[in-house]
Amino acid sequence: MRFKPRSISSDGIGRLPLTSLIDIVFLLIIFFLVTARFSSSEAELAAALQTRRQAGGQAADLQPQVVTVSVGPDGRVYLSWLEPAPGTPTSGASTRNGTFALKFSVRDGAGWSAPASVVQSDDLFVNWADFPSLAPLPDGSLAAHWLVRTGRGAAYDIHLARSTDGGATWSPAVIPHRDGTVTEHGFVSLLADEDGRLVAVWLDGREYAEA
C-alpha cells in the first residue's frame, strides 16, 4: 500500500478518492489496535515488575520509565525501559542525580521473561523525546542504544552495543560518531539492512558546536 503526497484544500477531503479514504480509515484502525495491545503489555509489565520488587523487598514505586516497544522477526515483543538502580532515591528520581539501568523483557508465550540489564550508569541522559531503545535483528542478535551526558543542556553521545546470546551479555559499547564535539547526538533509529547488518541513523549536532 503506497500513498502519494498531495495538497488538500479546506474542502479537500471531499475530493479525495474513495480508495484513499478507505486506506486512511484502515490505517487508523490498525493504529488503535496496536496502541491498545502495547498499552496493555506495558501495564502488565509494570504490574509484574512491581510484584517482583515487593517480593524482593524493593520499593513498589520503582515503576518503569520511558518504555519502548519493538517486535522481532519471529513476532516476539520486546519492552525496554529505564529504572532507578537500587540505592537511587525514588522520590524525584532523575538521571541527573542518580544511577539508572536500561533493562528489557521479552514476551514469549503467555508471559514476560525476567528483566535483564543492558547497562547501568550514573551519566545516562534521557528526556521525554529522546530515550534508549532495543532492536531485535534478523540474525537473532539484539542491538541497543543509550545516551551518555557529555556537557550541560542537550549535549550527549550515543552508545551502541550488541548481544548474540539473547541479552545475557553485551559487547563493549561503541560511539558511532567521531566528531568529538560536546553537542547533541540522539534520536536514534536502529534497523537492519538487506544483508542483516546493523544500521544506525541519528540526529547529529556537530555543526552547532561552539567555537
Short mmCIF file of C-alpha atoms in Angstrom, two decimals, residues 86-205:
data_model
loop_
_atom_site.label_atom_id
_atom_site.label_comp_id
_atom_site.label_asym_id
_atom_site.label_seq_id
_atom_site.Cartn_x
_atom_site.Cartn_y
_atom_site.Cartn_z
CA PRO A 86 18.97 0.09 43.91
CA GLY A 87 20.08 2.87 46.21
CA THR A 88 18.85 5.69 43.99
CA PRO A 89 16.13 7.74 45.73
CA THR A 90 12.77 7.13 44.09
CA SER A 91 11.29 10.49 45.06
CA GLY A 92 12.05 12.90 42.23
CA ALA A 93 14.36 10.33 40.63
CA SER A 94 16.27 11.75 37.66
CA THR A 95 19.20 10.62 35.55
CA ARG A 96 20.91 13.83 36.70
CA ASN A 97 21.04 12.79 40.34
CA GLY A 98 21.12 9.01 40.43
CA THR A 99 22.17 5.73 38.88
CA PHE A 100 19.81 4.23 36.32
CA ALA A 101 19.68 0.92 34.47
CA LEU A 102 18.48 0.16 30.95
CA LYS A 103 16.54 -3.09 31.15
CA PHE A 104 14.41 -5.21 28.87
CA SER A 105 11.95 -8.08 28.95
CA VAL A 106 10.61 -10.38 26.23
CA ARG A 107 7.06 -11.60 25.79
CA ASP A 108 7.42 -15.27 24.91
CA GLY A 109 4.31 -17.40 25.06
CA ALA A 110 1.94 -16.40 27.84
CA GLY A 111 4.27 -14.28 29.98
CA TRP A 112 7.25 -11.96 30.24
CA SER A 113 10.84 -13.02 30.79
CA ALA A 114 12.68 -11.87 33.89
CA PRO A 115 14.03 -8.33 33.32
CA ALA A 116 17.65 -8.26 32.16
CA SER A 117 20.09 -5.35 32.22
CA VAL A 118 21.84 -3.85 29.22
CA VAL A 119 23.77 -1.11 31.03
CA GLN A 120 23.78 0.69 34.36
CA SER A 121 25.34 4.11 34.81
CA ASP A 122 25.14 7.44 36.64
CA ASP A 123 25.68 9.54 33.50
CA LEU A 124 22.79 8.40 31.31
CA PHE A 125 20.78 11.06 29.53
CA VAL A 126 17.06 10.87 28.79
CA ASN A 127 14.18 13.26 28.26
CA TRP A 128 10.58 12.98 27.14
CA ALA A 129 11.53 12.85 23.44
CA ASP A 130 14.95 11.17 23.33
CA PHE A 131 15.49 7.86 25.10
CA PRO A 132 17.18 4.44 24.77
CA SER A 133 15.91 1.63 22.58
CA LEU A 134 16.42 -2.05 21.84
CA ALA A 135 16.15 -3.66 18.39
CA PRO A 136 15.91 -7.40 17.63
CA LEU A 137 17.70 -8.19 14.36
CA PRO A 138 17.06 -10.88 11.70
CA ASP A 139 20.12 -12.95 12.70
CA GLY A 140 18.75 -13.36 16.24
CA SER A 141 21.07 -10.82 17.83
CA LEU A 142 19.96 -7.75 19.75
CA ALA A 143 21.16 -4.17 19.39
CA ALA A 144 20.65 -1.46 21.97
CA HIS A 145 21.46 2.21 22.22
CA TRP A 146 21.54 4.65 25.10
CA LEU A 147 22.65 8.24 25.59
CA VAL A 148 25.51 9.45 27.79
CA ARG A 149 25.69 13.04 29.02
CA THR A 150 28.82 14.94 27.92
CA GLY A 151 28.03 18.50 28.97
CA ARG A 152 25.34 20.89 30.11
CA GLY A 153 21.96 21.04 28.41
CA ALA A 154 21.39 18.93 25.32
CA ALA A 155 24.94 17.62 24.98
CA TYR A 156 25.24 13.85 24.88
CA ASP A 157 26.77 10.97 22.92
CA ILE A 158 25.25 7.80 21.51
CA HIS A 159 26.46 4.44 22.80
CA LEU A 160 25.69 1.23 20.91
CA ALA A 161 26.09 -2.39 21.98
CA ARG A 162 25.11 -5.76 20.58
CA SER A 163 24.26 -9.11 22.13
CA THR A 164 24.44 -12.51 20.41
CA ASP A 165 23.12 -14.55 23.34
CA GLY A 166 19.67 -13.10 23.88
CA GLY A 167 20.84 -10.26 26.08
CA ALA A 168 22.74 -12.32 28.65
CA THR A 169 25.95 -10.47 27.75
CA TRP A 170 26.66 -7.36 25.69
CA SER A 171 29.60 -6.19 23.61
CA PRO A 172 31.64 -3.20 24.77
CA ALA A 173 29.81 -0.01 23.85
CA VAL A 174 30.89 1.92 20.76
CA ILE A 175 30.20 5.54 19.80
CA PRO A 176 29.16 5.70 16.13
CA HIS A 177 30.05 9.37 15.68
CA ARG A 178 33.67 10.54 15.92
CA ASP A 179 33.43 14.32 15.75
CA GLY A 180 34.30 14.76 19.42
CA THR A 181 32.07 17.81 19.83
CA VAL A 182 30.13 18.48 23.02
CA THR A 183 26.83 18.69 21.19
CA GLU A 184 23.62 16.76 20.76
CA HIS A 185 23.75 13.28 19.22
CA GLY A 186 20.49 11.41 19.57
CA PHE A 187 17.05 10.49 18.27
CA VAL A 188 18.47 7.16 17.13
CA SER A 189 16.77 4.65 14.84
CA LEU A 190 18.20 1.12 14.72
CA LEU A 191 17.43 -1.27 11.87
CA ALA A 192 18.98 -3.99 9.73
CA ASP A 193 19.86 -3.59 6.05
CA GLU A 194 19.13 -6.23 3.41
CA ASP A 195 22.32 -8.08 4.38
CA GLY A 196 21.39 -8.15 8.06
CA ARG A 197 23.97 -5.54 9.06
CA LEU A 198 23.09 -3.10 11.81
CA VAL A 199 22.28 0.42 10.61
CA ALA A 200 22.01 3.39 12.96
CA VAL A 201 20.54 6.75 11.97
CA TRP A 202 20.69 9.73 14.32
CA LEU A 203 20.39 13.48 14.69
CA ASP A 204 23.89 14.98 14.75
CA GLY A 205 24.59 18.43 16.20
#
